[in-house]
Amino acid sequence: MHQIKRVLARTAVLFAVAFPALADSLVVYSPQGEENVHWITEEAKAAGHDVQVLRAPGGELFDRLVAEKNNPQADVVLGMVDTSMALLKKNGLFQPYVPVWAGDLPAQYKDKEGIVHKFWSTPIVIAYDADKLSAVGAPKSWLDLTKGQYKGEYVIGNTAWQTTRVYLAGILARFLDDKGDVTQAGWDFLGAFYANAIVVDDADARKEAYKSGGAIINLNWFGGVTKDAKELGMQFKVIDTVGGTPVISEGVAIMAGTDQLEKAKAFVDWFGSADVMAAYAQKFGQVPVLPAALAKSPPEVQANANLVKAQPIDWDAIAPRLDSWLQRVELEVR
């Protein structure tokens, strides 16, 4: 416990240096990419919102938010995935607010307390290089990946990466007992899953695995597959897997300790609106979950919304268990 506290303290210091106090601007914490953050900031400014978006990887932001619980520096959290938002909500970091656009959200994208609302979703998919693997030879489900024919053909990333965390959660969610614990069969499967993979800890090693290491199967968020196809020159095809594909959604919530509540409400109302979400979809190809926004999105984005069948996952139930699962992965499985 003392070690955890020291890590959080160091994280808080590092962020304090990187992110100085920001006058009266609305401060938004987000793990979105640099280009995404730039777009959000500029569009918000044009709409009359004085916003400073401070970006960092999702795990680092989560640690900082926990470290700052008694002295919050953020006003709004935007773009963290289901598990992180569920834990932050459970820890009392957010306050209730129902945005003006939330009434039309499908039930799975809002919680009963009216605290966290989701704005777009991303499937974590299996894709394969169609130049090197046929549709017949490609895996049909996540559980197929442990077959000998796929040894060394897929990459497992760092467990600190949001994408890795999500597909590991999706796999383990298939092996739960009545109490919600992972069965021994689940851990045995995960051991085989790792043993059959190329395991990497950084982005360079991951890229090298595809360039010269023999990897031809991509476990990634859908936008990442598209990006990889361009950067690696691979013709990736996405598989609509048997048993479903883990789908994550990103949420927005207002911090419980904000001293700029009205500004925060106005920003959230603007950001999640149909017009802004449709414009974001046009720019980045992300699938909005608000029906009115999806209807205004480009045809290819609408098609992507139905690309795969979602795996049913209770993220609120899994979120409190995920860190202990991943710790076991690090200590016993890798």
Coordinates of C-alpha atoms in Angstrom, one line a residue:
M1 CA 0.0 0.0 0.0
H2 CA 2.8 2.4 0.8
Q3 CA 4.4 1.7 -2.6
I4 CA 1.1 2.5 -4.3
K5 CA 0.8 5.7 -2.4
R6 CA 4.4 6.7 -3.5
V7 CA 3.6 5.9 -7.1
L8 CA 0.4 8.0 -7.0
A9 CA 2.4 10.8 -5.3
R10 CA 5.0 10.8 -8.0
T11 CA 2.3 10.7 -10.7
A12 CA 0.7 13.8 -9.1
V13 CA 4.0 15.6 -9.0
L14 CA 4.8 14.8 -12.7
F15 CA 1.4 16.0 -13.8
A16 CA 1.6 19.1 -11.7
V17 CA 4.8 19.9 -13.7
A18 CA 3.3 19.0 -17.0
F19 CA -0.1 20.6 -16.5
P20 CA 0.2 23.9 -14.6
A21 CA -2.9 25.7 -13.2
L22 CA -5.1 27.0 -16.0
A23 CA -6.7 30.3 -14.9
D24 CA -10.5 30.2 -15.3
S25 CA -10.5 27.9 -18.3
L26 CA -12.6 24.8 -18.1
V27 CA -10.1 21.9 -17.6
V28 CA -10.9 18.7 -19.3
Y29 CA -8.9 15.5 -18.8
S30 CA -8.8 13.2 -21.7
P31 CA -6.8 10.3 -23.2
Q32 CA -7.8 11.2 -26.7
G33 CA -5.1 11.4 -29.3
E34 CA -3.3 14.7 -30.0
E35 CA -5.1 15.4 -33.2
N36 CA -8.4 14.6 -31.6
V37 CA -7.7 16.9 -28.7
H38 CA -6.7 19.7 -31.0
W39 CA -10.0 19.3 -32.9
I40 CA -12.1 19.3 -29.8
T41 CA -10.3 22.4 -28.4
E42 CA -10.6 24.4 -31.6
E43 CA -14.3 23.5 -32.2
A44 CA -15.1 24.2 -28.6
K45 CA -13.4 27.6 -28.8
A46 CA -15.4 28.4 -32.0
A47 CA -18.6 27.6 -30.1
G48 CA -17.7 29.9 -27.3
H49 CA -16.3 27.5 -24.7
D50 CA -13.0 28.4 -23.0
V51 CA -11.5 24.9 -22.7
Q52 CA -8.1 23.5 -21.9
V53 CA -7.9 19.8 -22.7
L54 CA -5.1 18.0 -20.8
R55 CA -4.2 14.7 -22.4
A56 CA -2.3 11.6 -21.2
P57 CA -2.7 7.9 -21.4
G58 CA -5.8 6.5 -19.8
G59 CA -4.0 4.8 -17.0
E60 CA -2.0 7.9 -16.0
L61 CA -5.1 10.0 -16.1
F62 CA -6.9 7.5 -13.9
D63 CA -4.1 7.6 -11.3
R64 CA -4.0 11.3 -11.3
L65 CA -7.8 11.6 -10.8
V66 CA -7.6 9.3 -7.9
A67 CA -4.6 11.2 -6.4
E68 CA -6.5 14.5 -6.8
K69 CA -9.8 13.3 -5.3
N70 CA -9.6 15.6 -2.3
N71 CA -8.2 18.5 -4.4
P72 CA -9.6 18.0 -8.0
Q73 CA -8.0 20.0 -10.8
A74 CA -10.2 18.8 -13.6
D75 CA -13.8 20.0 -14.2
V76 CA -14.7 17.4 -16.8
V77 CA -13.5 13.9 -17.7
L78 CA -13.9 13.0 -21.4
G79 CA -13.0 9.9 -23.4
M80 CA -12.1 7.3 -20.8
V81 CA -13.5 3.8 -21.4
D82 CA -16.3 2.0 -19.6
T83 CA -14.2 0.3 -16.9
S84 CA -12.3 3.5 -15.9
M85 CA -15.5 5.6 -15.8
A86 CA -17.3 3.0 -13.8
L87 CA -14.5 2.9 -11.1
L88 CA -14.2 6.7 -11.0
K89 CA -18.0 6.9 -10.5
K90 CA -17.9 4.3 -7.8
N91 CA -15.2 6.2 -6.0
G92 CA -17.4 9.3 -5.9
L93 CA -15.3 11.5 -8.2
F94 CA -18.3 12.5 -10.4
Q95 CA -21.6 14.3 -9.9
P96 CA -24.9 13.7 -11.5
Y97 CA -25.8 15.7 -14.6
V98 CA -28.1 14.6 -17.5
P99 CA -27.0 16.4 -20.7
V100 CA -29.7 17.8 -23.0
W101 CA -28.9 15.2 -25.6
A102 CA -29.0 12.2 -23.3
G103 CA -32.7 11.5 -23.5
D104 CA -32.4 9.7 -26.8
L105 CA -29.3 7.6 -25.8
P106 CA -29.8 3.8 -25.9
A107 CA -30.0 2.4 -22.4
Q108 CA -26.6 0.7 -22.5
Y109 CA -24.9 4.1 -23.0
K110 CA -26.1 5.8 -19.8
D111 CA -26.2 4.8 -16.2
K112 CA -29.2 4.8 -13.8
E113 CA -27.7 7.5 -11.6
G114 CA -27.5 10.0 -14.5
I115 CA -23.8 10.5 -14.0
V116 CA -21.8 9.0 -16.9
H117 CA -23.0 9.3 -20.5
K118 CA -21.4 7.7 -23.4
F119 CA -20.9 9.4 -26.8
W120 CA -19.2 7.0 -29.2
S121 CA -18.2 3.4 -29.3
T122 CA -15.4 1.3 -30.6
P123 CA -15.3 -2.5 -31.2
I124 CA -12.0 -4.3 -30.2
V125 CA -11.7 -6.5 -33.1
I126 CA -9.8 -9.4 -34.6
A127 CA -8.6 -8.5 -38.1
Y128 CA -6.3 -10.5 -40.5
D129 CA -4.0 -9.6 -43.4
A130 CA -6.0 -10.8 -46.4
D131 CA -2.8 -11.0 -48.5
K132 CA -1.4 -13.7 -46.2
L133 CA -4.4 -15.5 -44.7
S134 CA -7.6 -16.6 -46.3
A135 CA -11.1 -16.1 -44.9
V136 CA -11.4 -19.8 -44.5
G137 CA -8.1 -20.0 -42.6
A138 CA -8.8 -17.0 -40.3
P139 CA -10.0 -17.5 -36.7
K140 CA -13.7 -17.5 -36.3
S141 CA -13.7 -16.5 -32.6
W142 CA -11.4 -15.2 -29.9
L143 CA -11.3 -18.7 -28.5
D144 CA -9.8 -20.0 -31.8
L145 CA -6.6 -18.0 -31.2
T146 CA -5.0 -20.7 -29.1
K147 CA -5.0 -23.1 -32.0
G148 CA -1.5 -24.2 -33.1
Q149 CA -2.0 -22.8 -36.6
Y150 CA -2.0 -19.2 -35.2
K151 CA 1.1 -19.5 -33.1
G152 CA 3.2 -16.4 -33.5
E153 CA 0.7 -14.8 -35.8
Y154 CA -0.9 -12.3 -33.3
V155 CA 0.4 -9.8 -30.9
I156 CA -0.6 -9.2 -27.3
G157 CA 0.3 -5.7 -26.1
N158 CA 1.1 -4.2 -22.7
T159 CA -1.5 -4.6 -20.0
A160 CA -1.4 -0.9 -19.4
W161 CA -2.8 -0.3 -22.9
Q162 CA -6.6 0.3 -22.9
T163 CA -7.1 -2.0 -25.9
T164 CA -5.2 -4.9 -24.3
R165 CA -7.1 -4.5 -21.1
V166 CA -10.4 -4.6 -22.9
Y167 CA -9.9 -7.7 -24.9
L168 CA -8.4 -9.6 -21.9
A169 CA -11.5 -8.6 -20.0
G170 CA -13.7 -9.8 -22.9
I171 CA -11.9 -13.1 -22.9
L172 CA -12.1 -13.7 -19.2
A173 CA -15.7 -12.6 -19.1
R174 CA -16.5 -15.8 -21.0
F175 CA -15.2 -17.9 -18.1
L176 CA -17.0 -16.5 -15.0
D177 CA -18.6 -18.6 -12.3
D178 CA -21.9 -17.7 -10.4
K179 CA -19.9 -15.3 -8.1
G180 CA -18.3 -13.4 -11.0
D181 CA -14.9 -14.9 -10.5
V182 CA -12.8 -16.3 -13.4
T183 CA -12.7 -20.1 -13.4
Q184 CA -9.6 -22.2 -13.6
A185 CA -10.6 -23.0 -17.2
G186 CA -10.4 -19.3 -17.9
W187 CA -6.9 -18.9 -16.5
D188 CA -5.8 -22.0 -18.4
F189 CA -7.1 -20.6 -21.6
L190 CA -5.4 -17.3 -21.0
G191 CA -2.1 -19.1 -20.4
A192 CA -2.5 -20.8 -23.8
F193 CA -3.5 -17.5 -25.4
Y194 CA -0.2 -15.8 -24.2
A195 CA 1.9 -18.9 -25.0
N196 CA 0.7 -18.8 -28.6
A197 CA 1.3 -15.0 -29.1
I198 CA 4.1 -12.5 -29.7
V199 CA 4.0 -10.5 -26.5
V200 CA 5.3 -6.9 -26.6
D201 CA 5.5 -4.0 -24.2
D202 CA 6.0 -1.0 -26.4
A203 CA 4.7 0.4 -29.7
D204 CA 8.0 -0.1 -31.6
A205 CA 8.1 -3.8 -30.7
R206 CA 4.5 -4.2 -31.8
K207 CA 5.2 -2.5 -35.1
E208 CA 8.2 -4.7 -35.7
A209 CA 6.2 -7.8 -35.0
Y210 CA 4.1 -7.0 -38.1
K211 CA 6.9 -5.7 -40.3
S212 CA 9.3 -8.6 -39.9
G213 CA 8.1 -10.8 -37.0
G214 CA 5.4 -12.8 -38.8
A215 CA 2.4 -11.3 -37.2
I216 CA -0.6 -11.2 -39.5
I217 CA -3.6 -11.1 -37.1
N218 CA -4.4 -7.8 -35.5
L219 CA -6.1 -7.5 -32.1
N220 CA -7.0 -3.9 -31.9
W221 CA -9.6 -1.2 -31.7
F222 CA -11.3 -0.7 -35.1
G223 CA -9.6 2.7 -35.7
G224 CA -6.3 1.2 -34.8
V225 CA -6.8 -1.5 -37.4
T226 CA -7.5 1.2 -40.1
K227 CA -4.4 3.1 -39.0
D228 CA -2.2 0.0 -39.0
A229 CA -3.4 -0.9 -42.5
K230 CA -2.1 2.4 -43.8
E231 CA 1.1 2.5 -41.9
L232 CA 2.0 -1.2 -42.4
G233 CA 0.7 -1.6 -45.9
M234 CA -1.5 -4.6 -44.9
Q235 CA -5.0 -5.4 -46.2
F236 CA -6.7 -6.1 -42.9
K237 CA -10.2 -7.6 -42.9
V238 CA -12.3 -7.5 -39.7
I239 CA -13.9 -10.7 -38.4
D240 CA -17.5 -10.7 -37.0
T241 CA -16.6 -13.3 -34.4
V242 CA -18.7 -16.1 -33.0
G243 CA -19.6 -15.2 -29.4
G244 CA -19.4 -11.5 -30.2
T245 CA -16.7 -8.7 -30.2
P246 CA -16.0 -6.6 -27.1
V247 CA -17.3 -3.1 -27.7
I248 CA -16.1 -0.2 -25.5
S249 CA -17.7 3.1 -25.3
E250 CA -16.2 6.4 -24.1
G251 CA -18.0 8.6 -21.6
V252 CA -18.1 12.1 -20.3
A253 CA -18.8 13.2 -16.7
I254 CA -18.5 16.3 -14.6
M255 CA -16.2 16.2 -11.6
A256 CA -17.8 16.4 -8.2
G257 CA -15.5 19.1 -7.0
T258 CA -15.6 21.5 -10.0
D259 CA -16.0 25.2 -9.2
Q260 CA -17.2 25.8 -12.8
L261 CA -20.4 23.8 -12.8
E262 CA -22.4 25.9 -15.2
K263 CA -19.5 26.0 -17.7
A264 CA -19.0 22.3 -17.4
K265 CA -22.7 21.7 -18.1
A266 CA -22.7 23.9 -21.1
F267 CA -19.6 22.2 -22.5
V268 CA -21.0 18.7 -22.0
D269 CA -24.3 19.8 -23.6
W270 CA -22.4 21.1 -26.6
F271 CA -19.9 18.3 -26.9
G272 CA -22.3 15.4 -27.0
S273 CA -24.8 17.1 -29.3
A274 CA -25.8 15.4 -32.6
D275 CA -24.2 18.1 -34.8
V276 CA -20.8 18.0 -32.9
M277 CA -20.8 14.2 -32.8
A278 CA -21.6 13.9 -36.5
A279 CA -18.8 16.4 -37.3
Y280 CA -16.4 14.3 -35.2
A281 CA -17.5 11.2 -37.1
Q282 CA -16.8 13.0 -40.4
K283 CA -13.3 14.0 -39.2
F284 CA -12.2 10.8 -37.5
G285 CA -14.6 8.0 -38.6
Q286 CA -15.7 7.2 -35.0
V287 CA -19.1 5.8 -34.5
P288 CA -21.4 8.0 -32.4
V289 CA -24.0 6.2 -30.2
L290 CA -26.5 9.0 -30.3
P291 CA -29.0 8.0 -33.0
A292 CA -29.4 11.5 -34.3
A293 CA -25.7 11.9 -34.7
L294 CA -25.3 8.5 -36.4
A295 CA -28.0 9.5 -38.9
K296 CA -26.0 12.6 -39.8
S297 CA -22.7 10.7 -40.1
P298 CA -21.0 9.6 -43.3
P299 CA -22.3 6.3 -44.9
E300 CA -19.1 4.4 -44.1
V301 CA -19.5 5.3 -40.4
Q302 CA -23.1 4.1 -40.4
A303 CA -21.9 0.9 -42.0
N304 CA -19.2 0.5 -39.4
A305 CA -21.8 0.7 -36.7
N306 CA -23.1 -2.7 -37.8
L307 CA -19.7 -4.2 -38.6
V308 CA -19.7 -6.7 -35.8
K309 CA -22.0 -8.2 -33.2
A310 CA -21.3 -6.9 -29.7
Q311 CA -20.2 -9.3 -26.9
P312 CA -22.5 -8.8 -23.9
I313 CA -20.3 -7.6 -21.1
D314 CA -21.4 -6.0 -17.8
W315 CA -18.7 -3.4 -17.5
D316 CA -19.9 -2.1 -14.1
A317 CA -19.6 -5.6 -12.7
I318 CA -16.2 -6.3 -14.3
A319 CA -14.6 -3.0 -13.6
P320 CA -13.9 -3.6 -9.8
R321 CA -12.3 -7.0 -10.6
L322 CA -10.2 -6.0 -13.7
D323 CA -7.1 -4.7 -11.9
S324 CA -6.8 -7.9 -9.8
W325 CA -7.2 -10.0 -13.0
L326 CA -4.5 -8.0 -14.8
Q327 CA -2.2 -8.3 -11.8
R328 CA -2.5 -12.0 -11.9
V329 CA -1.8 -11.9 -15.7
E330 CA 1.4 -10.0 -14.9
L331 CA 2.5 -12.3 -12.1
E332 CA 1.4 -15.7 -13.3
V333 CA 0.4 -15.7 -17.0
R334 CA 2.9 -13.7 -19.0

